[in-house]
XYZ file of C-alpha atoms in Angstrom:
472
model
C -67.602 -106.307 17.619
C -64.314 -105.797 19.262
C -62.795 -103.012 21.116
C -59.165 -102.356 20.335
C -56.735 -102.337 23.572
C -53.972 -100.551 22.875
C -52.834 -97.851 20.373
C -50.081 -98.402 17.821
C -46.893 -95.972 18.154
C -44.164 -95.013 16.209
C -40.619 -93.330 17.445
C -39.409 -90.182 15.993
C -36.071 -90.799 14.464
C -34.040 -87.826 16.215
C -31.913 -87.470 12.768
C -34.878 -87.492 10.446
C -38.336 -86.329 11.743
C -41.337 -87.820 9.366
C -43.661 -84.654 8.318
C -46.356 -86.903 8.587
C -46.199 -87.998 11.489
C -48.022 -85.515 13.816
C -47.739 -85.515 17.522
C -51.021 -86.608 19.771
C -51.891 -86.776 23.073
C -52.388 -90.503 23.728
C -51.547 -92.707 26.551
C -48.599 -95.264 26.819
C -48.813 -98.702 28.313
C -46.794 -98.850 31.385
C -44.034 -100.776 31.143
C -42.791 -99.144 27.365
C -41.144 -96.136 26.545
C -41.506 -94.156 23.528
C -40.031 -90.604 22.963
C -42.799 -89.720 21.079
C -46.053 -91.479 20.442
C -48.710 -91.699 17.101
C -51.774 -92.257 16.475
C -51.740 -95.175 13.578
C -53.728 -94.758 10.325
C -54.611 -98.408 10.024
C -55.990 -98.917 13.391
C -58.189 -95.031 13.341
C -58.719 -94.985 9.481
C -60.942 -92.230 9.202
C -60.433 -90.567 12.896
C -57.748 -88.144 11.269
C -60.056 -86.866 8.820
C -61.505 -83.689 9.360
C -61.786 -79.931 8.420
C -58.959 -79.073 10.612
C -56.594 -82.311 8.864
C -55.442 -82.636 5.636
C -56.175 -86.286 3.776
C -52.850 -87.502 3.781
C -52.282 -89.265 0.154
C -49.875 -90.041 -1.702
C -48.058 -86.819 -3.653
C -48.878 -86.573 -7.738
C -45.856 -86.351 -8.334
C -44.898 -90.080 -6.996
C -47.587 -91.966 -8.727
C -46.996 -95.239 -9.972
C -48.429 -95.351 -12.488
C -49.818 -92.639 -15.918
C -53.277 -93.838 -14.810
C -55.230 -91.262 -13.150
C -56.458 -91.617 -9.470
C -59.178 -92.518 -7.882
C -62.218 -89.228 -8.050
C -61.750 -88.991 -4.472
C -58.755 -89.051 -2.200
C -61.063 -90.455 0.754
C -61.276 -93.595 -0.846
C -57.785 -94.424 0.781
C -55.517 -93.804 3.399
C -51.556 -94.064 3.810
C -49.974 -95.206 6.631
C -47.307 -93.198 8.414
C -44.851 -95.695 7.025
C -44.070 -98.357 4.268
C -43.145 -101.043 7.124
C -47.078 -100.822 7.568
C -48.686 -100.306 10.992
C -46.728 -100.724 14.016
C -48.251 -104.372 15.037
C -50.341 -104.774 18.533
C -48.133 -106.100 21.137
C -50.670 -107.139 23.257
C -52.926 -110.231 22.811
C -55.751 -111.148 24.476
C -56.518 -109.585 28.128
C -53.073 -111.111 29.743
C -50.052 -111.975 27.298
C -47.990 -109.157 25.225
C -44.437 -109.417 23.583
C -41.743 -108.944 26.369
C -39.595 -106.015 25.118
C -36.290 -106.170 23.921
C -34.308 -102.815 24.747
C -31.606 -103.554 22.209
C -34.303 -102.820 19.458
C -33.206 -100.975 16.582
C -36.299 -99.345 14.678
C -38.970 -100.918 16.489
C -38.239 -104.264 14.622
C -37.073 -106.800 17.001
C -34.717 -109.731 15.551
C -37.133 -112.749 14.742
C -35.217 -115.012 17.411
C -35.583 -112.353 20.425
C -39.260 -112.327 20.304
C -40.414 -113.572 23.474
C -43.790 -114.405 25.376
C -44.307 -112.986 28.612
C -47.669 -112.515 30.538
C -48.810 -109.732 32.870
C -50.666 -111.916 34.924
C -50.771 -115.492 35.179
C -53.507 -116.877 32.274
C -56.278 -118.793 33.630
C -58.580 -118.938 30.983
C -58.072 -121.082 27.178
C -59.651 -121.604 24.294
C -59.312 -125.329 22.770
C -60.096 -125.687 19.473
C -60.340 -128.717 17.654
C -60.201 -130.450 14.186
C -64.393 -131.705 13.890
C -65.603 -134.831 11.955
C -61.790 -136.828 12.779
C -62.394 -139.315 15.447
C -58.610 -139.972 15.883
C -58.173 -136.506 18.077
C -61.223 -137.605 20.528
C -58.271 -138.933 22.897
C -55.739 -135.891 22.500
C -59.119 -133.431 22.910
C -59.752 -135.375 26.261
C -56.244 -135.875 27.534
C -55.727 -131.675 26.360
C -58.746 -131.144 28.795
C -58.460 -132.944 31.953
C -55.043 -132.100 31.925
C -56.032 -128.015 31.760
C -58.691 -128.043 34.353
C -57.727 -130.677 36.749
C -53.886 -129.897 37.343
C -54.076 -126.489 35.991
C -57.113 -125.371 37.500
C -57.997 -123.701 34.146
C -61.042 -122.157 32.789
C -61.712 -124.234 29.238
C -63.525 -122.821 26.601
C -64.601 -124.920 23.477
C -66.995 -124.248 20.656
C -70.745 -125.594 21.168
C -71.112 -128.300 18.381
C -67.465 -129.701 19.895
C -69.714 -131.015 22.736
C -72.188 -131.932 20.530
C -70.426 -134.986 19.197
C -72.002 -138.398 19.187
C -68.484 -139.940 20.629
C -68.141 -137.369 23.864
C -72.484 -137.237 24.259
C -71.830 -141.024 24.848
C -68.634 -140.995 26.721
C -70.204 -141.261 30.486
C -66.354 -141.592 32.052
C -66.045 -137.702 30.316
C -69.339 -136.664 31.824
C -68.048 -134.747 34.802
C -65.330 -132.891 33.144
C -67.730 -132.188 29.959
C -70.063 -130.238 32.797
C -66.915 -127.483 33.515
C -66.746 -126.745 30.062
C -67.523 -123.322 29.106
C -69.366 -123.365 25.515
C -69.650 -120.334 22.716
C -71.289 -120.348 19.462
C -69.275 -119.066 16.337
C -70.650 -115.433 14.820
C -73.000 -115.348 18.065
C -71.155 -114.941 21.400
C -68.081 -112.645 22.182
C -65.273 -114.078 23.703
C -62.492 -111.719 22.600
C -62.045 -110.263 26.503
C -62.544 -113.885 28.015
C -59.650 -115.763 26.458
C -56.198 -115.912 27.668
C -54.645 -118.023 24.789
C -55.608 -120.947 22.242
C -54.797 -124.516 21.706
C -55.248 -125.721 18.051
C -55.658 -129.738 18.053
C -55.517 -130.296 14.152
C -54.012 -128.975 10.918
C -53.032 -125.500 9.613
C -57.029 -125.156 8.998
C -57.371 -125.061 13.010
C -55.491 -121.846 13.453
C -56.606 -120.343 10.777
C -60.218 -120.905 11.979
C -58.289 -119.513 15.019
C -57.892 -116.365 13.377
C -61.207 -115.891 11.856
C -62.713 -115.657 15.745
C -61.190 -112.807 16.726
C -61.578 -109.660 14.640
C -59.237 -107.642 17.081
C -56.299 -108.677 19.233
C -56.016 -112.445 19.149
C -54.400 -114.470 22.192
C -51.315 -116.239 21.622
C -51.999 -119.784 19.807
C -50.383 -122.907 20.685
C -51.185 -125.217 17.906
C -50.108 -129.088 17.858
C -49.064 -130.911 15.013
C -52.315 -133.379 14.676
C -53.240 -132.895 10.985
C -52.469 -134.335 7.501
C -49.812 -131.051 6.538
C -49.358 -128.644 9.398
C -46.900 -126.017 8.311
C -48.314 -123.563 10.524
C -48.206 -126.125 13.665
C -44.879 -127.124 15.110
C -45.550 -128.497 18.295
C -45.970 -132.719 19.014
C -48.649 -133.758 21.318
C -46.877 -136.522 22.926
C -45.327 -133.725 25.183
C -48.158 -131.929 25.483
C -47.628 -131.520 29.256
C -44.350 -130.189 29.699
C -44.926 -127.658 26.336
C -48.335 -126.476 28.146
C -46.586 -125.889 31.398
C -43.488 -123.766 29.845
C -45.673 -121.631 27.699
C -48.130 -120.717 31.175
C -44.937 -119.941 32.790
C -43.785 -117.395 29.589
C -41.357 -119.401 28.767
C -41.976 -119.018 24.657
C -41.065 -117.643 21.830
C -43.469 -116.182 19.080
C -43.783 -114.983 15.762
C -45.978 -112.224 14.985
C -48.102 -113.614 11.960
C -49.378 -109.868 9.886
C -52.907 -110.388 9.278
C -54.815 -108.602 6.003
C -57.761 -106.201 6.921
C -60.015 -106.189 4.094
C -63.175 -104.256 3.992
C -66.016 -105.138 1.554
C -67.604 -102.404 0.174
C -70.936 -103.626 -1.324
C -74.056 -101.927 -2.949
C -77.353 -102.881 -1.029
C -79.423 -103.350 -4.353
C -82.156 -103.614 -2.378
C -81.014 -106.306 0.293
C -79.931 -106.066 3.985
C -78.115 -109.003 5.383
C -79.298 -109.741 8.676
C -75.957 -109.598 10.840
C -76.712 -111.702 14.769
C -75.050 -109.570 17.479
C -73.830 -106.874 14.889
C -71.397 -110.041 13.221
C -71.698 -111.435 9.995
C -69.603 -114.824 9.254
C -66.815 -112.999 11.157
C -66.779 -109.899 10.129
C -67.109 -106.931 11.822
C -70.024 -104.527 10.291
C -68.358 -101.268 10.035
C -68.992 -98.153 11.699
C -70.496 -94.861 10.119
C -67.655 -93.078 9.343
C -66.654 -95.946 7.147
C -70.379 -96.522 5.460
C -71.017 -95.153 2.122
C -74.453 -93.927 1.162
C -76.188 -96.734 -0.631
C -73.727 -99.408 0.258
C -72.957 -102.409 2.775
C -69.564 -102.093 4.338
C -68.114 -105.453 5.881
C -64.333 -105.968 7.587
C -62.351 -109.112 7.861
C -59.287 -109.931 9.598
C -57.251 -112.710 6.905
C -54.350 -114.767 7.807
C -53.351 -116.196 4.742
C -55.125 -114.677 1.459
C -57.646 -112.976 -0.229
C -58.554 -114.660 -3.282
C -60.383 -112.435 -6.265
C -61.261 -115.755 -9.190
C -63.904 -115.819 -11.707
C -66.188 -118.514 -10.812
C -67.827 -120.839 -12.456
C -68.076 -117.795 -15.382
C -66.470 -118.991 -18.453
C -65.560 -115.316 -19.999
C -61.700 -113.770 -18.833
C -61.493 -112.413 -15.900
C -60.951 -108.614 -15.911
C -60.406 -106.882 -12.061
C -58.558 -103.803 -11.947
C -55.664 -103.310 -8.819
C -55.143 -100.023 -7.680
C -52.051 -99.329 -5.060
C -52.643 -96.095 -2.641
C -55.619 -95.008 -5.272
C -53.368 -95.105 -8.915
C -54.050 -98.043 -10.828
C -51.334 -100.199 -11.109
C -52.598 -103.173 -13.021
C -56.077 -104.681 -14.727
C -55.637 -108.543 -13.666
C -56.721 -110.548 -16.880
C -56.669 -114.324 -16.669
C -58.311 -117.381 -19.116
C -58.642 -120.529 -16.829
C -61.355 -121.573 -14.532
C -59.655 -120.193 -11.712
C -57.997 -117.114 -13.258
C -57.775 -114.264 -10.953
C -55.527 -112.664 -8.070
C -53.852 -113.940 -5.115
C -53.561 -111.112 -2.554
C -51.724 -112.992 0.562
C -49.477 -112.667 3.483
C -45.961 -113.656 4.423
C -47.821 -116.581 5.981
C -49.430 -117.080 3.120
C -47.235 -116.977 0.952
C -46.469 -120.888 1.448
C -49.975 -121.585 0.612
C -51.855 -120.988 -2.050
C -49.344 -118.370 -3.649
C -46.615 -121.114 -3.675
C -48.711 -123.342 -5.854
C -49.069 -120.376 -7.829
C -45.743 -119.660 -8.625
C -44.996 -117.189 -5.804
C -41.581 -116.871 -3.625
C -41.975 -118.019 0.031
C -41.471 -115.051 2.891
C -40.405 -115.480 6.133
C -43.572 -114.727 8.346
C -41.651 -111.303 9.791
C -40.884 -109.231 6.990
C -43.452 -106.372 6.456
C -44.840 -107.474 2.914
C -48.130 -108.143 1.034
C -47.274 -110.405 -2.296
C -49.809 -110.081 -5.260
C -49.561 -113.181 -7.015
C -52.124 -113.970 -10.427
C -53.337 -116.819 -11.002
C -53.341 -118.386 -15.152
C -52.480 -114.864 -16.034
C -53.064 -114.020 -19.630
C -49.920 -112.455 -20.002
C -46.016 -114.540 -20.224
C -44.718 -111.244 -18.364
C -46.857 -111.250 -15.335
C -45.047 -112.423 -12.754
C -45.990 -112.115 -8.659
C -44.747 -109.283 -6.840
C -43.991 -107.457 -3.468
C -44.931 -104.480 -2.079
C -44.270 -102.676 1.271
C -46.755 -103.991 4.079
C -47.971 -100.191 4.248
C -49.599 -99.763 1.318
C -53.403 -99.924 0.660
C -54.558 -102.133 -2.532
C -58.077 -101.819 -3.736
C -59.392 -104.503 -5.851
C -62.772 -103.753 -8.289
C -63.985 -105.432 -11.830
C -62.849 -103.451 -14.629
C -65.732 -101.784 -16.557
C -65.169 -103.877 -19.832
C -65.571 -106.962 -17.769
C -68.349 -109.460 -18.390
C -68.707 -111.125 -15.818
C -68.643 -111.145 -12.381
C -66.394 -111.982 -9.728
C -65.959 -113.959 -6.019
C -63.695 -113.760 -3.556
C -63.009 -115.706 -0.826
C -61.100 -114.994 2.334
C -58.931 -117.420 3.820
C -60.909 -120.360 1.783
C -63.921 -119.273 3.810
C -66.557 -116.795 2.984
C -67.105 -116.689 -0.212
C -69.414 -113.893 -2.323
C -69.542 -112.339 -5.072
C -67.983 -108.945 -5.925
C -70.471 -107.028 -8.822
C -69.580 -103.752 -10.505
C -70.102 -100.697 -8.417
C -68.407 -103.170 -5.449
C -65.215 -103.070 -4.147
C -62.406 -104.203 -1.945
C -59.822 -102.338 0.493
C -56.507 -104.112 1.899
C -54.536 -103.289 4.089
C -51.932 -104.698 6.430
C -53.732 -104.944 9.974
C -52.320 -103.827 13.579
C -53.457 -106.421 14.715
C -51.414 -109.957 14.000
C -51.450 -113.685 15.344
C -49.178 -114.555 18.147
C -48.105 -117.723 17.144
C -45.910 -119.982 19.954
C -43.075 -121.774 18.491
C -41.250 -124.617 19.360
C -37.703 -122.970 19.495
C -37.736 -119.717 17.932
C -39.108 -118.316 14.517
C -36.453 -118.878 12.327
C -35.933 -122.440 13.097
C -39.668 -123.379 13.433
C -39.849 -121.641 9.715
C -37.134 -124.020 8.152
C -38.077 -126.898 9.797
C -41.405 -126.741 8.555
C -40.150 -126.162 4.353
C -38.297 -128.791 5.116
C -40.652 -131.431 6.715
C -43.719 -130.031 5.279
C -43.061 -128.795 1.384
C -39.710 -130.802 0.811
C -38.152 -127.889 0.010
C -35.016 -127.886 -2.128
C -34.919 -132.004 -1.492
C -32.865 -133.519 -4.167
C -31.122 -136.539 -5.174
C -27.106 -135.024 -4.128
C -24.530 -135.467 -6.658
C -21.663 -138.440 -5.625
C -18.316 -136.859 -4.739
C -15.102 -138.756 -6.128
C -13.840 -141.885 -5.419
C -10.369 -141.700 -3.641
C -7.958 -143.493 -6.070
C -10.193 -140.826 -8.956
C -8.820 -137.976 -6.916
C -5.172 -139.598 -6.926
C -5.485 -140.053 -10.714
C -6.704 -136.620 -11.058
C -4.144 -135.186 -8.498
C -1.295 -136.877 -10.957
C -2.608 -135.948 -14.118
C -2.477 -132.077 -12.819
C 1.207 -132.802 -11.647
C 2.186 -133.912 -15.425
């Protein structure tokens, strides 16, 4: 559905080459250096397969685990390093990350990471919280604003315009006529939008996320839900924030998306996919289509979530890391399963799981089960280049479903399967001052974290006594 921009590159270290990394002939964006560029495995999958190429697995000899591996290699791919893919650095058709030449490794320090824009923006994307009357005003105010002193191209989402309150809102009339309108899993607007405006909770940017399957635009989202972790900014401001972030005046955190691809067999059903889209996700092309089988790719935010469903037998899915299985995930609650999640979500639905919190810009994917049937089971961390695939275990029962980002929910049968990998292509997301602070402020405000009754220090005349009594 969307075409990819730019190529991901890595830099030969001039003390230690990387076998496998080989040399290609691929253009560089003006305006970056590189001594040597790559083609990346998670962005071109497949492309390096080939009579003439090697599959480049993971060596016998550094398995994981006694299990054996998957019957065929081609099942998964490793990328050129455990960091995972070098992220995009350009989002949307205008905005990129301005580079820093003090970089050491190609990973910038979290409070360098800058906005800048190529050329000025021109076009946004507003998307707001539906079915809460109380942002009607902000949506307005957000609008006028944009087109009449920024002479700015709005884009909002169909059924925003379709509600009763703006229909019958005559004074809104004239600016509700400039309004360019899409429709979710219809029309692509991946090449049309410079950057986004979330008016809501942490839902809004996620739904943010689930619109564009490829690079995604930088994301301004305001603080105008019930939690909003993942949206620092105050609306009573709005202007003044709007303004500075036009003029590249921003900093941003790279959020590392998930790419999961759901490997399905047909049974004897097609599902009928408008404009070559199905609920957001991106049909996949032949080379990645199995014989027999429905092959659908998702771009997640926060977490892919493998449960049992309304089943009331254990739930038994097997997790295999680069092809070696590494665990069978067995669990005895109505929601027993696996939590396969982000740094970003890590704060979510891992966290009420038990999970540690990660800072949204260390390379990481965190498996975290869920009413584990095991004491010893406890969440874990692995290297953001690693590829899981998820499956039900042949003994199992039942079923399973999995749901991605709290959205899109099916069921996985045996003979299915899941792929995970770290994607190329992250979030932009503007912060307020930089993306250690932003991350801080929001455990603090948000989750309460570490907020504790403190313990009363000495009274002064106790100290004296104390001070005398060590004299003695």
């Amino acid at each position: 559905m969307f075409e990819k921009r730019d190529r991901c590159f890595f830099r030969r270290s001039p003390r230690s080459p990387t076998p496998e990394m080989e040399p290609e002939e691929v253009g560089v964006r003006k305006g970056l250096s590189a001594d040597a560029s790559y083609r990346c495995t998670a962005c071109h999958g497949d492309e390096d397969a080939g009579p003439g190429r090697p599959l480049r697995g993971r060596a016998k000899s550094r398995s994981l685990s006694a299990a054996p591996a998957l019957p065929s290699t081609k099942e998964f791919r490793r990328t050129r390093s455990l960091h995972g893919p070098c992220p995009v650095t350009t989002f949307g058709p205008k905005a990129c990350v301005l580079q820093n030449p003090q970089t050491v490794m190609h990973i910038q320090d979290p409070a360098s990471q800058r906005l800048t824009w190529s050329k000025s923006p021109k076009s946004v994307l507003v998307i707001r919280k539906i079915r809460d009357a109380s942002l009607l005003q902000p949506f307005k105010e957000l609008c006028v604003y944009l087109m009449e002193e920024k002479n700015m191209i709005v884009y909002v989402e169909k059924k925003v315009l379709e509600d009763p309150a703006i229909v019958g809102d005559d004074g809104f009339g004239p600016v509700k006529k400039k309004f360019c309108t899409f429709r979710e899993d219809y029309d692509d607007i991946s090449n049309q939008i410079d950057f986004i405006i979330c008016l809501g909770g942490d839902g809004t940017l996620l739904y943010a996320s689930s619109l564009f399957q490829g690079s995604v635009p930088p994301v301004m989202a305001f603080h105008l839900g019930s939690l909003g972790f993942l949206t620092p900014f105050n609306f009573e401001n709005f202007q003044t924030q709007v303004t500075q972030v036009i003029q590249g005046n921003a900093a941003v955190v790279l959020r590392s998306r998930l790419k999961v691809k759901v490997v399905k067999e047909l049974r004897g059903k097609k599902v009928a996919a408008p404009n070559g889209v199905s609920e957001n996700g991106v049909l996949a092309s032949d080379r990645d289509t199995e014989a027999g089988k429905q092959v659908l790719q998702y771009q997640v935010l926060n977490e892919v979530v493998i449960d049992r469903g309304p089943s009331s037998y254990l739930s038994n899915v097997d997790v295999y890391l680069d092809g070696h299985l590494i665990t069978t995930v067995q669990g005895d609650a109505c929601p027993s399963g696996v939590i396969v999640s982000t740094p970003t979500g890590s704060t979510a639905y891992a966290a009420a799981a038990g999970a540690s919190m990660i800072h949204p810009n260390v390379p990481a994917i965190m498996i975290t089960p869920i009413c584990p049937h095991s004491l010893s089971f406890r969440p874990i961390v692995v290297p953001a280049g690693v590829e899981l695939k998820i499956m039900l275990s042949p003994e199992a029962r039942n079923t399973a479903w999995v749901s991605l980002d709290g959205r899109k929910r099916q069921e996985i049968r045996h003979g299915d399967s899941l792929s995970i990998t770290t994607s190329c292509y992250p979030l932009p997301s503007i912060c307020v001052r930089d993306p250690v602070s932003d991350w801080f402020e929001s455990l603090a405000q948000c989750l309460h974290w570490n907020v504790r009754k403190r313990q009363a220090h000495f009274a002064a005349e106790e100290e004296a006594e104390e001070e005398g009594e060590t004299e003695d």
